[in-house]
mmCIF file of C-alpha atoms in Angstrom:
data_model
loop_
_atom_site.group_PDB
_atom_site.id
_atom_site.type_symbol
_atom_site.label_atom_id
_atom_site.label_comp_id
_atom_site.label_asym_id
_atom_site.label_seq_id
_atom_site.Cartn_x
_atom_site.Cartn_y
_atom_site.Cartn_z
ATOM 1 C CA MET A 17 73.674 141.079 119.557
ATOM 2 C CA MET A 18 74.527 144.694 119.417
ATOM 3 C CA GLN A 19 74.948 144.568 123.095
ATOM 4 C CA LYS A 20 77.313 141.739 123.312
ATOM 5 C CA ILE A 21 79.241 143.114 120.828
ATOM 6 C CA SER A 22 79.415 146.562 122.746
ATOM 7 C CA ILE A 23 80.361 144.648 125.670
ATOM 8 C CA THR A 24 83.057 142.981 124.147
ATOM 9 C CA LEU A 25 84.185 146.029 122.612
ATOM 10 C CA ALA A 26 84.399 147.948 126.060
ATOM 11 C CA VAL A 27 86.328 144.773 127.569
ATOM 12 C CA VAL A 28 88.816 144.446 124.680
ATOM 13 C CA ALA A 29 89.486 148.447 125.216
ATOM 14 C CA ILE A 30 89.833 148.137 128.951
ATOM 15 C CA ILE A 31 92.237 145.024 128.850
ATOM 16 C CA CYS A 32 94.375 146.511 126.030
ATOM 17 C CA LEU A 33 94.562 150.136 127.987
ATOM 18 C CA SER A 34 95.562 148.208 131.279
ATOM 19 C CA SER A 35 98.138 146.487 129.918
ATOM 20 C CA CYS A 36 99.630 149.414 127.839
ATOM 21 C CA LYS A 37 99.283 151.357 131.232
ATOM 22 C CA GLN A 38 101.311 148.503 133.182
ATOM 23 C CA ALA A 39 104.021 148.538 130.734
ATOM 24 C CA GLN A 40 104.359 152.370 130.528
ATOM 25 C CA ASN A 41 104.420 152.353 134.554
ATOM 26 C CA THR A 42 107.333 149.583 134.538
ATOM 27 C CA ASN A 43 109.169 151.686 132.017
ATOM 28 C CA GLU A 44 108.843 155.103 133.956
ATOM 29 C CA ASP A 45 109.917 153.344 136.818
ATOM 30 C CA SER A 46 112.968 152.124 135.325
ATOM 31 C CA LEU A 47 113.672 155.340 134.078
ATOM 32 C CA THR A 48 113.156 157.128 137.165
ATOM 33 C CA SER A 49 115.499 154.443 138.777
ATOM 34 C CA ARG A 50 118.133 154.924 135.871
ATOM 35 C CA GLN A 51 117.884 158.885 136.339
ATOM 36 C CA THR A 52 118.352 158.934 140.288
ATOM 37 C CA GLU A 53 120.847 156.135 140.388
ATOM 38 C CA THR A 54 124.027 157.251 141.600
ATOM 39 C CA LEU A 55 127.099 155.136 142.480
ATOM 40 C CA PHE A 56 127.834 156.578 146.080
ATOM 41 C CA PRO A 57 125.433 158.043 148.511
ATOM 42 C CA LYS A 58 124.416 161.690 148.534
ATOM 43 C CA GLY A 59 125.552 162.188 152.002
ATOM 44 C CA ASN A 60 124.994 165.430 154.276
ATOM 45 C CA LYS A 61 124.401 168.954 153.502
ATOM 46 C CA ILE A 62 127.574 171.154 153.051
ATOM 47 C CA ILE A 63 127.203 174.038 155.529
ATOM 48 C CA SER A 64 130.040 176.064 154.589
ATOM 49 C CA ASN A 65 130.824 179.812 152.992
ATOM 50 C CA ASN A 66 133.329 177.867 150.439
ATOM 51 C CA PHE A 67 130.186 176.822 148.381
ATOM 52 C CA THR A 68 127.271 178.692 146.457
ATOM 53 C CA GLY A 69 124.029 177.147 146.401
ATOM 54 C CA THR A 70 123.371 173.532 147.971
ATOM 55 C CA ALA A 71 125.918 170.911 147.791
ATOM 56 C CA TRP A 72 126.006 167.416 149.622
ATOM 57 C CA LEU A 73 128.977 165.453 150.811
ATOM 58 C CA HIS A 74 129.285 161.701 151.529
ATOM 59 C CA MET A 75 132.947 161.221 153.050
ATOM 60 C CA MET A 76 134.511 158.031 152.131
ATOM 61 C CA ILE A 77 138.154 158.505 153.428
ATOM 62 C CA ALA A 78 138.813 160.953 155.583
ATOM 63 C CA ASN A 79 142.549 162.039 155.625
ATOM 64 C CA ASP A 80 144.381 158.885 155.479
ATOM 65 C CA SER A 81 147.821 158.830 157.162
ATOM 66 C CA THR A 82 149.435 155.784 155.192
ATOM 67 C CA LEU A 83 147.717 157.038 151.763
ATOM 68 C CA TYR A 84 148.204 160.604 152.153
ATOM 69 C CA ALA A 85 144.731 161.026 150.346
ATOM 70 C CA ARG A 86 141.006 161.904 151.014
ATOM 71 C CA MET A 87 137.983 161.005 149.306
ATOM 72 C CA GLY A 88 134.359 161.865 149.206
ATOM 73 C CA ASN A 89 131.442 161.965 146.710
ATOM 74 C CA VAL A 90 130.012 165.387 146.297
ATOM 75 C CA THR A 91 126.497 166.170 144.643
ATOM 76 C CA PHE A 92 125.819 169.722 143.707
ATOM 77 C CA GLU A 93 122.339 170.902 143.056
ATOM 78 C CA PRO A 94 121.903 172.726 139.830
ATOM 79 C CA LYS A 95 123.841 176.000 139.822
ATOM 80 C CA SER A 96 125.742 175.277 142.985
ATOM 81 C CA ARG A 97 129.595 175.342 142.904
ATOM 82 C CA THR A 98 132.455 175.549 144.933
ATOM 83 C CA ASN A 99 134.481 178.754 145.684
ATOM 84 C CA TRP A 100 138.041 178.981 143.573
ATOM 85 C CA HIS A 101 140.368 176.957 145.761
ATOM 86 C CA SER A 102 143.371 175.052 145.104
ATOM 87 C CA HIS A 103 145.121 171.859 146.402
ATOM 88 C CA PRO A 104 148.676 171.614 147.433
ATOM 89 C CA GLY A 105 148.854 167.940 146.695
ATOM 90 C CA GLY A 106 146.567 167.944 143.318
ATOM 91 C CA GLN A 107 143.209 166.248 143.268
ATOM 92 C CA ILE A 108 141.231 164.053 140.708
ATOM 93 C CA LEU A 109 137.522 164.400 139.942
ATOM 94 C CA LEU A 110 135.427 161.252 138.716
ATOM 95 C CA VAL A 111 132.001 162.370 137.522
ATOM 96 C CA THR A 112 129.733 159.440 138.605
ATOM 97 C CA ASN A 113 126.128 161.691 137.704
ATOM 98 C CA GLY A 114 124.763 164.575 136.114
ATOM 99 C CA VAL A 115 126.501 167.751 134.089
ATOM 100 C CA GLY A 116 128.619 170.222 135.568
ATOM 101 C CA TYR A 117 131.994 172.188 134.991
ATOM 102 C CA TYR A 118 135.622 172.528 135.927
ATOM 103 C CA GLN A 119 137.465 175.573 135.126
ATOM 104 C CA ALA A 120 141.026 176.448 136.067
ATOM 105 C CA LYS A 121 142.027 180.217 136.471
ATOM 106 C CA GLY A 122 142.234 181.891 133.040
ATOM 107 C CA LYS A 123 141.289 178.839 131.041
ATOM 108 C CA PRO A 124 137.864 178.086 129.814
ATOM 109 C CA ALA A 125 135.402 176.105 131.663
ATOM 110 C CA GLN A 126 135.178 172.317 130.582
ATOM 111 C CA LEU A 127 131.863 170.870 130.234
ATOM 112 C CA LEU A 128 131.650 167.345 132.185
ATOM 113 C CA HIS A 129 129.523 164.633 132.099
ATOM 114 C CA LYS A 130 129.217 161.129 133.752
ATOM 115 C CA GLY A 131 132.326 159.085 133.279
ATOM 116 C CA ASP A 132 134.544 161.923 132.450
ATOM 117 C CA PHE A 133 137.680 162.776 134.830
ATOM 118 C CA VAL A 134 139.843 165.565 135.423
ATOM 119 C CA GLU A 135 143.435 165.620 136.799
ATOM 120 C CA ILE A 136 144.041 168.850 138.966
ATOM 121 C CA PRO A 137 147.715 169.504 139.312
ATOM 122 C CA PRO A 138 149.084 171.080 142.817
ATOM 123 C CA ASN A 139 148.480 174.441 143.524
ATOM 124 C CA THR A 140 146.088 174.981 140.416
ATOM 125 C CA GLU A 141 143.452 177.702 141.462
ATOM 126 C CA HIS A 142 140.180 176.278 140.143
ATOM 127 C CA TRP A 143 136.442 175.579 140.594
ATOM 128 C CA HIS A 144 133.951 173.051 139.818
ATOM 129 C CA GLY A 145 130.185 172.624 140.330
ATOM 130 C CA ALA A 146 126.829 171.688 138.435
ATOM 131 C CA ALA A 147 125.381 173.150 135.194
ATOM 132 C CA PRO A 148 122.573 175.526 135.458
ATOM 133 C CA ASP A 149 119.954 172.844 134.685
ATOM 134 C CA ASN A 150 121.602 169.683 135.683
ATOM 135 C CA GLU A 151 122.664 167.864 139.205
ATOM 136 C CA PHE A 152 126.322 166.881 139.109
ATOM 137 C CA ALA A 153 127.924 164.181 141.162
ATOM 138 C CA HIS A 154 131.844 163.566 141.490
ATOM 139 C CA ILE A 155 134.203 161.685 143.658
ATOM 140 C CA ALA A 156 136.950 163.972 144.676
ATOM 141 C CA ILE A 157 140.488 162.269 145.639
ATOM 142 C CA SER A 158 142.839 164.685 147.079
ATOM 143 C CA LEU A 159 146.293 163.539 146.797
ATOM 144 C CA ASN A 160 149.367 163.792 148.574
ATOM 145 C CA THR A 161 147.909 165.529 151.670
ATOM 146 C CA ASP A 162 151.061 165.409 153.392
ATOM 147 C CA GLU A 163 151.677 168.917 151.294
ATOM 148 C CA GLY A 164 148.529 170.456 153.036
ATOM 149 C CA GLY A 165 145.054 170.729 152.938
ATOM 150 C CA VAL A 166 142.658 172.579 150.647
ATOM 151 C CA ILE A 167 143.293 176.410 150.136
ATOM 152 C CA TRP A 168 139.837 178.101 149.760
ATOM 153 C CA LEU A 169 139.669 181.703 148.346
ATOM 154 C CA GLN A 170 136.559 183.774 146.876
ATOM 155 C CA PRO A 171 133.403 182.663 145.608
ATOM 156 C CA VAL A 172 132.638 182.186 141.593
ATOM 157 C CA THR A 173 130.362 185.322 141.255
ATOM 158 C CA ASP A 174 127.087 185.048 139.103
ATOM 159 C CA GLU A 175 128.615 187.144 136.579
ATOM 160 C CA GLU A 176 131.714 184.645 136.261
ATOM 161 C CA TYR A 177 129.475 181.415 136.275
ATOM 162 C CA ASN A 178 126.857 182.977 134.109
ATOM 163 C CA ASN A 179 129.820 183.964 131.348
ATOM 164 C CA ILE A 180 130.861 180.742 131.119
ATOM 165 C CA LYS A 181 130.881 179.961 126.991
ATOM 166 C CA LYS A 182 128.562 177.200 126.170
ATOM 167 C CA MET B 2 76.077 148.468 111.117
ATOM 168 C CA MET B 3 77.750 145.245 112.457
ATOM 169 C CA GLN B 4 80.555 145.522 110.000
ATOM 170 C CA LYS B 5 81.255 148.882 111.087
ATOM 171 C CA ILE B 6 81.508 147.710 114.756
ATOM 172 C CA SER B 7 83.822 144.684 113.463
ATOM 173 C CA ILE B 8 86.406 147.310 111.885
ATOM 174 C CA THR B 9 85.931 149.669 114.792
ATOM 175 C CA LEU B 10 86.740 146.580 117.089
ATOM 176 C CA ALA B 11 89.728 145.372 115.044
ATOM 177 C CA VAL B 12 91.342 149.029 114.727
ATOM 178 C CA VAL B 13 90.983 149.591 118.648
ATOM 179 C CA ALA B 14 92.724 146.279 119.359
ATOM 180 C CA ILE B 15 95.375 146.925 116.655
ATOM 181 C CA ILE B 16 96.201 150.324 118.230
ATOM 182 C CA CYS B 17 96.161 148.904 121.610
ATOM 183 C CA LEU B 18 98.535 146.015 120.921
ATOM 184 C CA SER B 19 100.829 148.180 118.812
ATOM 185 C CA SER B 20 101.059 151.047 121.549
ATOM 186 C CA CYS B 21 101.641 148.088 124.243
ATOM 187 C CA LYS B 22 104.546 146.685 121.966
ATOM 188 C CA GLN B 23 105.979 149.919 121.670
ATOM 189 C CA ALA B 24 106.104 150.410 125.433
ATOM 190 C CA GLN B 25 107.402 147.055 126.140
ATOM 191 C CA ASN B 26 110.217 147.634 123.469
ATOM 192 C CA THR B 27 111.218 150.801 125.216
ATOM 193 C CA ASN B 28 111.380 149.191 128.565
ATOM 194 C CA GLU B 29 113.373 146.384 127.320
ATOM 195 C CA ASP B 30 115.916 148.792 125.909
ATOM 196 C CA SER B 31 116.154 150.675 128.843
ATOM 197 C CA LEU B 32 116.414 147.865 130.921
ATOM 198 C CA THR B 33 119.387 146.665 128.551
ATOM 199 C CA SER B 34 121.035 149.609 128.683
ATOM 200 C CA ARG B 35 121.021 149.759 132.352
ATOM 201 C CA GLN B 36 122.203 146.247 132.852
ATOM 202 C CA THR B 37 125.264 146.973 130.509
ATOM 203 C CA GLU B 38 125.855 150.424 131.527
ATOM 204 C CA THR B 39 129.492 151.060 133.094
ATOM 205 C CA LEU B 40 130.802 154.064 134.228
ATOM 206 C CA PHE B 41 134.022 153.966 132.143
ATOM 207 C CA PRO B 42 134.958 151.887 128.828
ATOM 208 C CA LYS B 43 136.319 148.419 129.250
ATOM 209 C CA GLY B 44 139.512 149.467 127.111
ATOM 210 C CA ASN B 45 141.746 146.590 126.141
ATOM 211 C CA LYS B 46 142.605 142.883 127.134
ATOM 212 C CA ILE B 47 145.369 142.499 129.474
ATOM 213 C CA ILE B 48 148.175 140.389 128.158
ATOM 214 C CA SER B 49 150.114 139.532 131.163
ATOM 215 C CA ASN B 50 151.334 136.737 133.515
ATOM 216 C CA ASN B 51 150.306 138.935 136.364
ATOM 217 C CA PHE B 52 146.660 137.962 135.896
ATOM 218 C CA THR B 53 144.648 134.618 135.905
ATOM 219 C CA GLY B 54 141.592 134.600 133.432
ATOM 220 C CA THR B 55 140.553 137.240 131.036
ATOM 221 C CA ALA B 56 140.679 141.019 132.306
ATOM 222 C CA TRP B 57 140.540 144.298 130.439
ATOM 223 C CA LEU B 58 142.260 147.832 131.200
ATOM 224 C CA HIS B 59 141.213 151.090 130.309
ATOM 225 C CA MET B 60 143.806 153.399 131.315
ATOM 226 C CA MET B 61 142.866 156.699 132.483
ATOM 227 C CA ILE B 62 145.903 158.370 134.013
ATOM 228 C CA ALA B 63 149.346 156.980 133.359
ATOM 229 C CA ASN B 64 151.925 157.585 136.089
ATOM 230 C CA ASP B 65 151.355 161.485 136.815
ATOM 231 C CA SER B 66 154.561 163.079 137.765
ATOM 232 C CA THR B 67 152.810 165.901 139.588
ATOM 233 C CA LEU B 68 149.864 164.140 141.489
ATOM 234 C CA TYR B 69 152.119 160.617 141.837
ATOM 235 C CA ALA B 70 149.242 158.622 140.988
ATOM 236 C CA ARG B 71 148.031 156.495 138.451
ATOM 237 C CA MET B 72 144.502 155.493 137.451
ATOM 238 C CA GLY B 73 142.696 153.066 135.313
ATOM 239 C CA ASN B 74 139.240 151.081 134.957
ATOM 240 C CA VAL B 75 140.106 147.409 135.249
ATOM 241 C CA THR B 76 137.172 144.790 134.449
ATOM 242 C CA PHE B 77 137.534 141.183 135.308
ATOM 243 C CA GLU B 78 135.512 138.306 133.827
ATOM 244 C CA PRO B 79 133.768 135.812 136.121
ATOM 245 C CA LYS B 80 136.779 133.867 138.119
ATOM 246 C CA SER B 81 139.434 136.345 136.494
ATOM 247 C CA ARG B 82 141.880 138.150 139.235
ATOM 248 C CA THR B 83 145.025 139.539 139.893
ATOM 249 C CA ASN B 84 148.273 137.560 141.069
ATOM 250 C CA TRP B 85 148.809 138.336 144.674
ATOM 251 C CA HIS B 86 150.991 141.888 144.602
ATOM 252 C CA SER B 87 151.613 145.299 146.699
ATOM 253 C CA HIS B 88 151.885 148.789 145.979
ATOM 254 C CA PRO B 89 154.690 150.621 147.833
ATOM 255 C CA GLY B 90 152.435 153.819 147.902
ATOM 256 C CA GLY B 91 148.984 152.233 148.155
ATOM 257 C CA GLN B 92 146.108 151.988 146.128
ATOM 258 C CA ILE B 93 142.275 152.812 146.258
ATOM 259 C CA LEU B 94 139.657 150.566 144.604
ATOM 260 C CA LEU B 95 136.509 152.086 143.564
ATOM 261 C CA VAL B 96 133.832 149.379 142.572
ATOM 262 C CA THR B 97 131.820 150.489 139.374
ATOM 263 C CA ASN B 98 130.243 147.217 138.450
ATOM 264 C CA GLY B 99 129.636 143.581 139.265
ATOM 265 C CA VAL B 100 130.726 141.377 142.010
ATOM 266 C CA GLY B 101 134.007 140.426 143.185
ATOM 267 C CA TYR B 102 136.699 140.262 145.911
ATOM 268 C CA TYR B 103 139.449 141.896 147.551
ATOM 269 C CA GLN B 104 141.884 139.726 149.824
ATOM 270 C CA ALA B 105 144.550 141.169 151.913
ATOM 271 C CA LYS B 106 147.249 138.353 152.998
ATOM 272 C CA GLY B 107 146.029 136.386 156.005
ATOM 273 C CA LYS B 108 142.688 137.916 156.057
ATOM 274 C CA PRO B 109 139.217 136.799 154.749
ATOM 275 C CA ALA B 110 138.315 137.927 151.309
ATOM 276 C CA GLN B 111 136.087 140.697 151.236
ATOM 277 C CA LEU B 112 132.707 140.477 149.135
ATOM 278 C CA LEU B 113 132.427 143.752 147.008
ATOM 279 C CA HIS B 114 129.595 145.402 145.023
ATOM 280 C CA LYS B 115 129.144 148.370 142.916
ATOM 281 C CA GLY B 116 129.610 151.287 145.048
ATOM 282 C CA ASP B 117 131.938 149.869 147.566
ATOM 283 C CA PHE B 118 135.817 150.889 147.743
ATOM 284 C CA VAL B 119 138.844 149.701 149.638
ATOM 285 C CA GLU B 120 141.653 151.337 151.075
ATOM 286 C CA ILE B 121 144.960 149.272 150.220
ATOM 287 C CA PRO B 122 147.633 150.332 152.704
ATOM 288 C CA PRO B 123 151.138 150.531 151.149
ATOM 289 C CA ASN B 124 153.016 146.991 151.004
ATOM 290 C CA THR B 125 150.357 145.018 151.727
ATOM 291 C CA GLU B 126 150.244 141.779 149.811
ATOM 292 C CA HIS B 127 146.732 141.313 148.475
ATOM 293 C CA TRP B 128 144.601 140.426 145.228
ATOM 294 C CA HIS B 129 141.508 141.532 143.601
ATOM 295 C CA GLY B 130 139.095 139.697 141.015
ATOM 296 C CA ALA B 131 135.729 138.723 139.830
ATOM 297 C CA ALA B 132 133.511 136.388 141.822
ATOM 298 C CA PRO B 133 132.999 132.958 140.112
ATOM 299 C CA ASP B 134 129.695 133.966 138.268
ATOM 300 C CA ASN B 135 129.928 137.730 137.900
ATOM 301 C CA GLU B 136 131.853 140.269 135.704
ATOM 302 C CA PHE B 137 133.575 142.933 138.200
ATOM 303 C CA ALA B 138 134.776 146.333 137.491
ATOM 304 C CA HIS B 139 136.553 148.943 139.445
ATOM 305 C CA ILE B 140 138.845 152.025 139.101
ATOM 306 C CA ALA B 141 142.168 151.354 140.496
ATOM 307 C CA ILE B 142 144.033 154.611 141.618
ATOM 308 C CA SER B 143 147.541 153.850 142.515
ATOM 309 C CA LEU B 144 149.230 156.565 145.162
ATOM 310 C CA ASN B 145 152.432 157.886 146.109
ATOM 311 C CA THR B 146 153.874 156.217 143.039
ATOM 312 C CA ASP B 147 157.129 158.241 143.717
ATOM 313 C CA GLU B 148 157.727 155.442 146.415
ATOM 314 C CA GLY B 149 157.691 152.748 143.314
ATOM 315 C CA GLY B 150 155.695 150.719 141.065
ATOM 316 C CA VAL B 151 153.357 147.659 141.665
ATOM 317 C CA ILE B 152 155.353 144.544 143.027
ATOM 318 C CA TRP B 153 153.920 141.600 141.222
ATOM 319 C CA LEU B 154 154.207 137.953 143.219
ATOM 320 C CA GLN B 155 152.635 134.520 142.517
ATOM 321 C CA PRO B 156 149.287 133.827 141.178
ATOM 322 C CA VAL B 157 146.120 133.313 143.495
ATOM 323 C CA THR B 158 145.772 129.424 142.935
ATOM 324 C CA ASP B 159 142.398 127.771 142.153
ATOM 325 C CA GLU B 160 142.757 126.121 145.472
ATOM 326 C CA GLU B 161 142.770 129.734 147.073
ATOM 327 C CA TYR B 162 140.275 131.100 144.987
ATOM 328 C CA ASN B 163 137.888 128.107 145.749
ATOM 329 C CA ASN B 164 138.317 128.281 149.330
ATOM 330 C CA ILE B 165 137.175 131.895 149.830
ATOM 331 C CA LYS B 166 134.204 131.672 152.495
ATOM 332 C CA LYS B 167 131.173 132.983 151.315
#
């Protein structure tokens, strides 16, 4: 009798633990999939002196001569960022994932999350990039490209980056 | 002794079942949150004769006089769509959710999914909207708006809509 009960106890425990494990796994899978889900592909690693750290570009619209626009998805690893730069025709950023910053020269940095967007007026010196502990992805749409291409300037120093007021 | 084992068995079963239930609930919550998750808000119902069916607009950038651009998130309920129309300065659509169509006059309709985008050249007669059984959301970025605003035309008839080749 005692042996039967012990076996039953063991079987019940195994079934319960196994089914719990399965439910947790499904949950972990869906969370992982949600966390890594991005609207657009990551593309190729950017090899450029105009960035600090590692960033990726998926080019979507190369300079279009009827729309006068250029569009790409940029993914920044934590801490990575563009140099200071400006766009003669302006730019829109649409944040698709993660946490990052946009800063116009002489103004406080803006903290950005998925779903935020930024209007960057023509000829405004600025940078954008990831927060220290988060990846960051945005669609960048350069406008009125008949006015000219991006004008790259100096890197955002570690001092500038680390002094962002949180 | 028998009583102790029975109580232990009951306690183990209750703990296991309760923890399974909790894991499953978390999983269901995360799935629901993922399925209904959209990048931008739905906004307000569009009251206009330029649409068939129910659509929603979240205006993000009203016509900007330095960027010459306008940006909004449009959500279409199943079967709903714009009238035929054109943009003197062109437009970009970025699909953020669901399934829908883009069709330029005289060309086959294009089936669109989350993550797709469309370049609409200036002065191209076209429409966009949801698939019959799916909601559809896209960011619409009107470009070069100094060239003029949208030119609205006739509705997409049920015959035109139902004759889309799948």
